[in-house]
mmCIF file of C-alpha atoms in Angstrom:
data_model
loop_
_atom_site.group_PDB
_atom_site.id
_atom_site.type_symbol
_atom_site.label_atom_id
_atom_site.label_comp_id
_atom_site.label_asym_id
_atom_site.label_seq_id
_atom_site.Cartn_x
_atom_site.Cartn_y
_atom_site.Cartn_z
ATOM 1 C CA GLY S 1 38.267 159.255 232.797
ATOM 2 C CA GLN S 2 38.799 159.917 236.581
ATOM 3 C CA SER S 3 36.198 159.967 239.427
ATOM 4 C CA LEU S 4 36.186 159.871 242.789
ATOM 5 C CA GLU S 5 33.309 159.081 245.682
ATOM 6 C CA GLN S 6 33.447 160.606 248.977
ATOM 7 C CA PRO S 7 30.498 160.929 251.564
ATOM 8 C CA SER S 8 29.198 164.316 251.169
ATOM 9 C CA GLU S 9 28.748 165.396 255.129
ATOM 10 C CA VAL S 10 30.032 164.067 258.039
ATOM 11 C CA THR S 11 29.573 165.231 261.610
ATOM 12 C CA ALA S 12 31.523 164.497 265.149
ATOM 13 C CA VAL S 13 32.244 166.059 268.315
ATOM 14 C CA GLU S 14 35.559 167.384 270.011
ATOM 15 C CA GLY S 15 37.968 164.811 270.810
ATOM 16 C CA ALA S 16 36.390 161.905 268.350
ATOM 17 C CA ILE S 17 38.178 160.168 265.787
ATOM 18 C CA VAL S 18 36.696 160.145 262.090
ATOM 19 C CA GLN S 19 37.170 158.359 258.992
ATOM 20 C CA ILE S 20 36.687 160.109 255.308
ATOM 21 C CA ASN S 21 36.635 157.490 252.750
ATOM 22 C CA CYS S 22 37.440 157.776 249.086
ATOM 23 C CA THR S 23 36.938 155.623 246.292
ATOM 24 C CA TYR S 24 38.299 156.077 242.684
ATOM 25 C CA GLN S 25 38.513 155.348 238.988
ATOM 26 C CA THR S 26 41.368 156.570 237.231
ATOM 27 C CA SER S 27 42.960 155.636 234.198
ATOM 28 C CA GLY S 28 46.130 156.239 235.444
ATOM 29 C CA PHE S 29 47.256 156.134 238.914
ATOM 30 C CA TYR S 30 50.432 158.195 240.867
ATOM 31 C CA GLY S 31 48.823 158.493 244.211
ATOM 32 C CA LEU S 32 45.741 159.330 246.359
ATOM 33 C CA SER S 33 45.928 163.259 247.876
ATOM 34 C CA TRP S 34 44.004 164.898 249.929
ATOM 35 C CA TYR S 35 43.419 168.752 250.731
ATOM 36 C CA GLN S 36 41.651 170.621 253.463
ATOM 37 C CA GLN S 37 39.500 173.834 252.740
ATOM 38 C CA HIS S 38 38.333 176.032 255.481
ATOM 39 C CA ASP S 39 35.003 178.240 254.211
ATOM 40 C CA GLY S 40 36.032 180.853 251.876
ATOM 41 C CA GLY S 41 39.508 179.926 251.681
ATOM 42 C CA ALA S 42 41.764 178.160 249.455
ATOM 43 C CA PRO S 43 42.405 174.399 249.973
ATOM 44 C CA THR S 44 45.784 173.443 251.443
ATOM 45 C CA PHE S 45 47.696 170.179 250.957
ATOM 46 C CA LEU S 46 47.244 167.555 254.083
ATOM 47 C CA SER S 47 48.870 164.420 252.950
ATOM 48 C CA TYR S 48 49.655 162.213 249.738
ATOM 49 C CA ASN S 49 49.913 158.289 249.039
ATOM 50 C CA ALA S 50 51.596 156.849 246.202
ATOM 51 C CA LEU S 51 51.961 153.023 247.772
ATOM 52 C CA ASP S 52 49.332 151.107 250.018
ATOM 53 C CA GLY S 53 49.513 151.534 253.487
ATOM 54 C CA LEU S 54 49.186 154.310 256.405
ATOM 55 C CA GLU S 55 50.830 157.820 256.390
ATOM 56 C CA GLU S 56 50.890 159.916 259.617
ATOM 57 C CA THR S 57 51.159 163.121 260.207
ATOM 58 C CA GLY S 58 50.303 164.467 263.656
ATOM 59 C CA ARG S 59 46.644 163.984 264.421
ATOM 60 C CA PHE S 60 46.292 163.135 260.505
ATOM 61 C CA SER S 61 46.605 159.665 259.088
ATOM 62 C CA SER S 62 46.019 158.570 255.350
ATOM 63 C CA PHE S 63 45.636 155.055 253.706
ATOM 64 C CA LEU S 64 46.069 153.639 250.468
ATOM 65 C CA SER S 65 44.733 150.418 248.972
ATOM 66 C CA ARG S 66 45.369 150.291 245.487
ATOM 67 C CA SER S 67 44.364 146.990 244.705
ATOM 68 C CA ASP S 68 40.640 148.127 246.265
ATOM 69 C CA SER S 69 40.572 151.823 244.338
ATOM 70 C CA TYR S 70 40.258 152.892 247.862
ATOM 71 C CA GLY S 71 41.460 155.153 250.529
ATOM 72 C CA TYR S 72 40.801 157.202 253.613
ATOM 73 C CA LEU S 73 41.821 160.047 255.866
ATOM 74 C CA LEU S 74 41.583 159.557 259.331
ATOM 75 C CA LEU S 75 41.267 162.613 262.090
ATOM 76 C CA GLN S 76 42.248 162.021 265.435
ATOM 77 C CA GLU S 77 41.488 164.092 268.522
ATOM 78 C CA LEU S 78 39.291 166.363 266.589
ATOM 79 C CA GLN S 79 39.304 170.379 267.414
ATOM 80 C CA MET S 80 36.637 172.849 266.685
ATOM 81 C CA LYS S 81 39.316 173.975 263.802
ATOM 82 C CA ASP S 82 39.159 170.849 261.623
ATOM 83 C CA SER S 83 35.390 171.724 260.612
ATOM 84 C CA ALA S 84 36.287 172.107 257.147
ATOM 85 C CA SER S 85 35.918 170.586 253.683
ATOM 86 C CA TYR S 86 38.292 167.681 252.837
ATOM 87 C CA PHE S 87 38.964 166.348 249.074
ATOM 88 C CA CYS S 88 40.566 163.299 248.076
ATOM 89 C CA ALA S 89 42.069 163.953 244.343
ATOM 90 C CA VAL S 90 43.758 161.861 241.700
ATOM 91 C CA THR S 91 45.786 162.737 238.403
ATOM 92 C CA ASN S 92 44.340 163.155 235.568
ATOM 93 C CA GLN S 93 45.380 160.411 232.676
ATOM 94 C CA ALA S 94 48.811 162.634 231.571
ATOM 95 C CA GLY S 95 49.858 162.946 235.021
ATOM 96 C CA THR S 96 49.973 166.508 234.678
ATOM 97 C CA ALA S 97 47.249 167.629 236.963
ATOM 98 C CA LEU S 98 44.723 166.672 240.011
ATOM 99 C CA ILE S 99 41.048 165.751 239.682
ATOM 100 C CA PHE S 100 39.153 166.213 243.124
ATOM 101 C CA GLY S 101 36.185 164.567 244.272
ATOM 102 C CA LYS S 102 33.041 166.822 245.549
ATOM 103 C CA GLY S 103 34.380 166.777 249.047
ATOM 104 C CA THR S 104 33.107 165.904 252.516
ATOM 105 C CA THR S 105 31.997 168.387 254.538
ATOM 106 C CA LEU S 106 33.130 167.708 258.532
ATOM 107 C CA SER S 107 31.300 169.614 260.925
ATOM 108 C CA VAL S 108 33.066 168.907 264.665
ATOM 109 C CA SER S 109 30.709 170.374 267.440
ATOM 110 C CA SER S 110 31.501 170.642 271.090
ATOM 111 C CA SER B 1 59.883 180.625 249.099
ATOM 112 C CA GLN B 2 57.217 180.468 246.248
ATOM 113 C CA THR B 3 54.110 182.709 246.751
ATOM 114 C CA ILE B 4 51.212 182.580 244.331
ATOM 115 C CA HIS B 5 49.014 185.700 244.070
ATOM 116 C CA GLN B 6 45.719 186.007 242.262
ATOM 117 C CA TRP B 7 43.499 188.913 241.531
ATOM 118 C CA PRO B 8 41.064 190.457 241.636
ATOM 119 C CA ALA B 9 39.868 189.152 245.057
ATOM 120 C CA THR B 10 36.267 189.659 244.167
ATOM 121 C CA LEU B 11 34.342 191.195 241.039
ATOM 122 C CA VAL B 12 30.541 191.245 240.650
ATOM 123 C CA GLN B 13 30.292 191.387 236.535
ATOM 124 C CA PRO B 14 27.069 192.174 234.229
ATOM 125 C CA VAL B 15 25.935 188.960 231.813
ATOM 126 C CA GLY B 16 27.459 189.446 228.498
ATOM 127 C CA SER B 17 30.797 191.301 229.987
ATOM 128 C CA PRO B 18 34.050 190.152 229.313
ATOM 129 C CA LEU B 19 36.249 188.633 232.330
ATOM 130 C CA SER B 20 40.183 188.600 233.131
ATOM 131 C CA LEU B 21 41.295 186.945 236.095
ATOM 132 C CA GLU B 22 45.605 186.955 236.288
ATOM 133 C CA CYS B 23 47.480 185.015 238.352
ATOM 134 C CA THR B 24 51.424 184.862 239.055
ATOM 135 C CA VAL B 25 53.705 182.878 240.634
ATOM 136 C CA GLU B 26 56.891 183.866 242.299
ATOM 137 C CA GLY B 27 59.722 181.606 243.437
ATOM 138 C CA THR B 28 60.256 178.851 240.967
ATOM 139 C CA SER B 29 60.892 178.719 237.286
ATOM 140 C CA ASN B 30 58.778 176.704 235.041
ATOM 141 C CA PRO B 31 56.049 175.661 237.060
ATOM 142 C CA ASN B 32 52.377 173.738 236.274
ATOM 143 C CA LEU B 33 49.791 175.980 236.296
ATOM 144 C CA TYR B 34 46.145 175.759 236.680
ATOM 145 C CA TRP B 35 42.446 177.099 236.930
ATOM 146 C CA TYR B 36 40.122 175.515 238.919
ATOM 147 C CA ARG B 37 36.134 176.608 239.523
ATOM 148 C CA GLN B 38 34.120 175.673 242.662
ATOM 149 C CA ALA B 39 31.109 176.586 242.345
ATOM 150 C CA ALA B 40 28.754 177.606 245.854
ATOM 151 C CA GLY B 41 29.101 174.324 247.854
ATOM 152 C CA ARG B 42 30.450 172.240 245.350
ATOM 153 C CA GLY B 43 33.927 170.352 244.415
ATOM 154 C CA LEU B 44 36.871 171.654 242.680
ATOM 155 C CA GLN B 45 36.387 171.457 238.809
ATOM 156 C CA LEU B 46 39.563 171.656 236.774
ATOM 157 C CA LEU B 47 39.382 173.983 233.827
ATOM 158 C CA PHE B 48 42.664 174.360 232.485
ATOM 159 C CA TYR B 49 46.303 173.403 232.925
ATOM 160 C CA SER B 50 49.439 174.533 231.628
ATOM 161 C CA VAL B 51 52.704 172.908 231.439
ATOM 162 C CA GLY B 52 54.888 175.499 229.616
ATOM 163 C CA ILE B 53 54.716 178.828 227.929
ATOM 164 C CA GLY B 54 51.485 179.009 225.253
ATOM 165 C CA GLN B 55 50.951 175.200 226.176
ATOM 166 C CA ILE B 56 46.952 175.104 227.522
ATOM 167 C CA SER B 57 44.821 172.120 228.142
ATOM 168 C CA SER B 58 41.088 172.498 228.622
ATOM 169 C CA GLU B 59 39.577 169.492 230.715
ATOM 170 C CA VAL B 60 35.740 171.409 230.235
ATOM 171 C CA PRO B 61 34.173 172.856 227.309
ATOM 172 C CA GLN B 62 33.080 176.294 228.056
ATOM 173 C CA ASN B 63 32.720 179.722 227.075
ATOM 174 C CA LEU B 64 35.910 180.726 229.433
ATOM 175 C CA SER B 65 39.694 180.592 227.832
ATOM 176 C CA ALA B 66 43.168 180.867 229.488
ATOM 177 C CA SER B 67 46.646 181.762 228.437
ATOM 178 C CA ARG B 68 50.064 181.652 229.547
ATOM 179 C CA PRO B 69 52.411 184.570 228.128
ATOM 180 C CA GLN B 70 54.802 184.524 230.621
ATOM 181 C CA ASP B 71 56.610 181.584 232.548
ATOM 182 C CA ARG B 72 54.905 182.598 235.811
ATOM 183 C CA GLN B 73 51.618 184.399 234.324
ATOM 184 C CA PHE B 74 48.358 182.770 233.978
ATOM 185 C CA ILE B 75 45.363 184.520 232.799
ATOM 186 C CA LEU B 76 41.583 183.198 232.692
ATOM 187 C CA SER B 77 39.466 185.086 230.394
ATOM 188 C CA SER B 78 36.233 185.417 228.854
ATOM 189 C CA LYS B 79 34.722 187.075 226.239
ATOM 190 C CA LYS B 80 30.871 187.194 227.406
ATOM 191 C CA LEU B 81 29.921 186.005 230.744
ATOM 192 C CA LEU B 82 27.445 183.874 231.664
ATOM 193 C CA LEU B 83 25.169 183.690 234.905
ATOM 194 C CA SER B 84 26.558 180.052 235.141
ATOM 195 C CA ASP B 85 29.833 181.400 235.526
ATOM 196 C CA SER B 86 29.698 182.292 238.756
ATOM 197 C CA GLY B 87 31.670 180.847 241.275
ATOM 198 C CA PHE B 88 35.295 180.747 243.420
ATOM 199 C CA TYR B 89 38.021 180.463 240.891
ATOM 200 C CA LEU B 90 41.595 179.143 242.085
ATOM 201 C CA CYS B 91 44.699 179.611 240.557
ATOM 202 C CA ALA B 92 47.403 176.931 241.524
ATOM 203 C CA TRP B 93 50.616 176.002 240.714
ATOM 204 C CA SER B 94 53.092 172.961 241.045
ATOM 205 C CA VAL B 95 56.168 171.678 240.307
ATOM 206 C CA LEU B 96 57.032 170.375 236.694
ATOM 207 C CA GLU B 97 57.503 166.919 237.557
ATOM 208 C CA PHE B 98 54.287 166.902 239.219
ATOM 209 C CA SER B 99 53.575 162.994 239.504
ATOM 210 C CA GLY B 100 50.395 163.970 241.652
ATOM 211 C CA ASN B 101 52.074 165.232 244.203
ATOM 212 C CA THR B 102 51.438 168.618 245.725
ATOM 213 C CA ILE B 103 49.444 171.647 244.398
ATOM 214 C CA TYR B 104 49.518 175.241 245.858
ATOM 215 C CA PHE B 105 46.558 177.038 245.766
ATOM 216 C CA GLY B 106 45.879 180.876 245.256
ATOM 217 C CA GLU B 107 43.875 182.548 247.871
ATOM 218 C CA GLY B 108 40.580 182.653 244.606
ATOM 219 C CA SER B 109 38.926 185.103 243.347
ATOM 220 C CA TRP B 110 34.940 185.258 244.124
ATOM 221 C CA LEU B 111 33.019 186.190 240.754
ATOM 222 C CA THR B 112 29.426 187.023 240.682
ATOM 223 C CA VAL B 113 27.505 187.513 237.169
ATOM 224 C CA VAL B 114 24.498 189.527 237.996
#
């Protein structure tokens, strides 16, 4: 089956850079996704890596190494509004749904 | 543009009572549909997914069930709720040719079983 590991909590200050790591085990791999969820809200899509390397979207970047079954989300120039939970996800074996990690709670302080 | 609606937003139900959460998607055809649950402070657990009308796959055995009576309608039900069913229920959709890309979540339903 699919399983993902990511840190449960990360803290940082405004303006800093933080990296959230994710390792996964999967029996069928399509890509690694990242979602953001603010308290009480619905998760929203951040990024998706199907191939090795770095994908950049504004202040956020995501990296994938398929050979290492590893990826990370890099958040730069942190802002208070970045305080949220961040989930990595891979597809289920059938490739029809996403299986999520337990999430990393990021707390940004001033 | 595509939108997803989910209701009710919050509900408090006694143990042993039935449950029905409804979700509809607009602006797209033949979507994949999903139900996820999130217990307080926990991760997102996939409960059910559907790739077409009447086609339901269950990921976790439990006292919940799902149905898809129409292409863009997905319903989560229970005949008798347990305390452990409390949580944040999220409906979501994706394009049929999914391949691990984006899924879009509804605003969620908070269920408290008392």
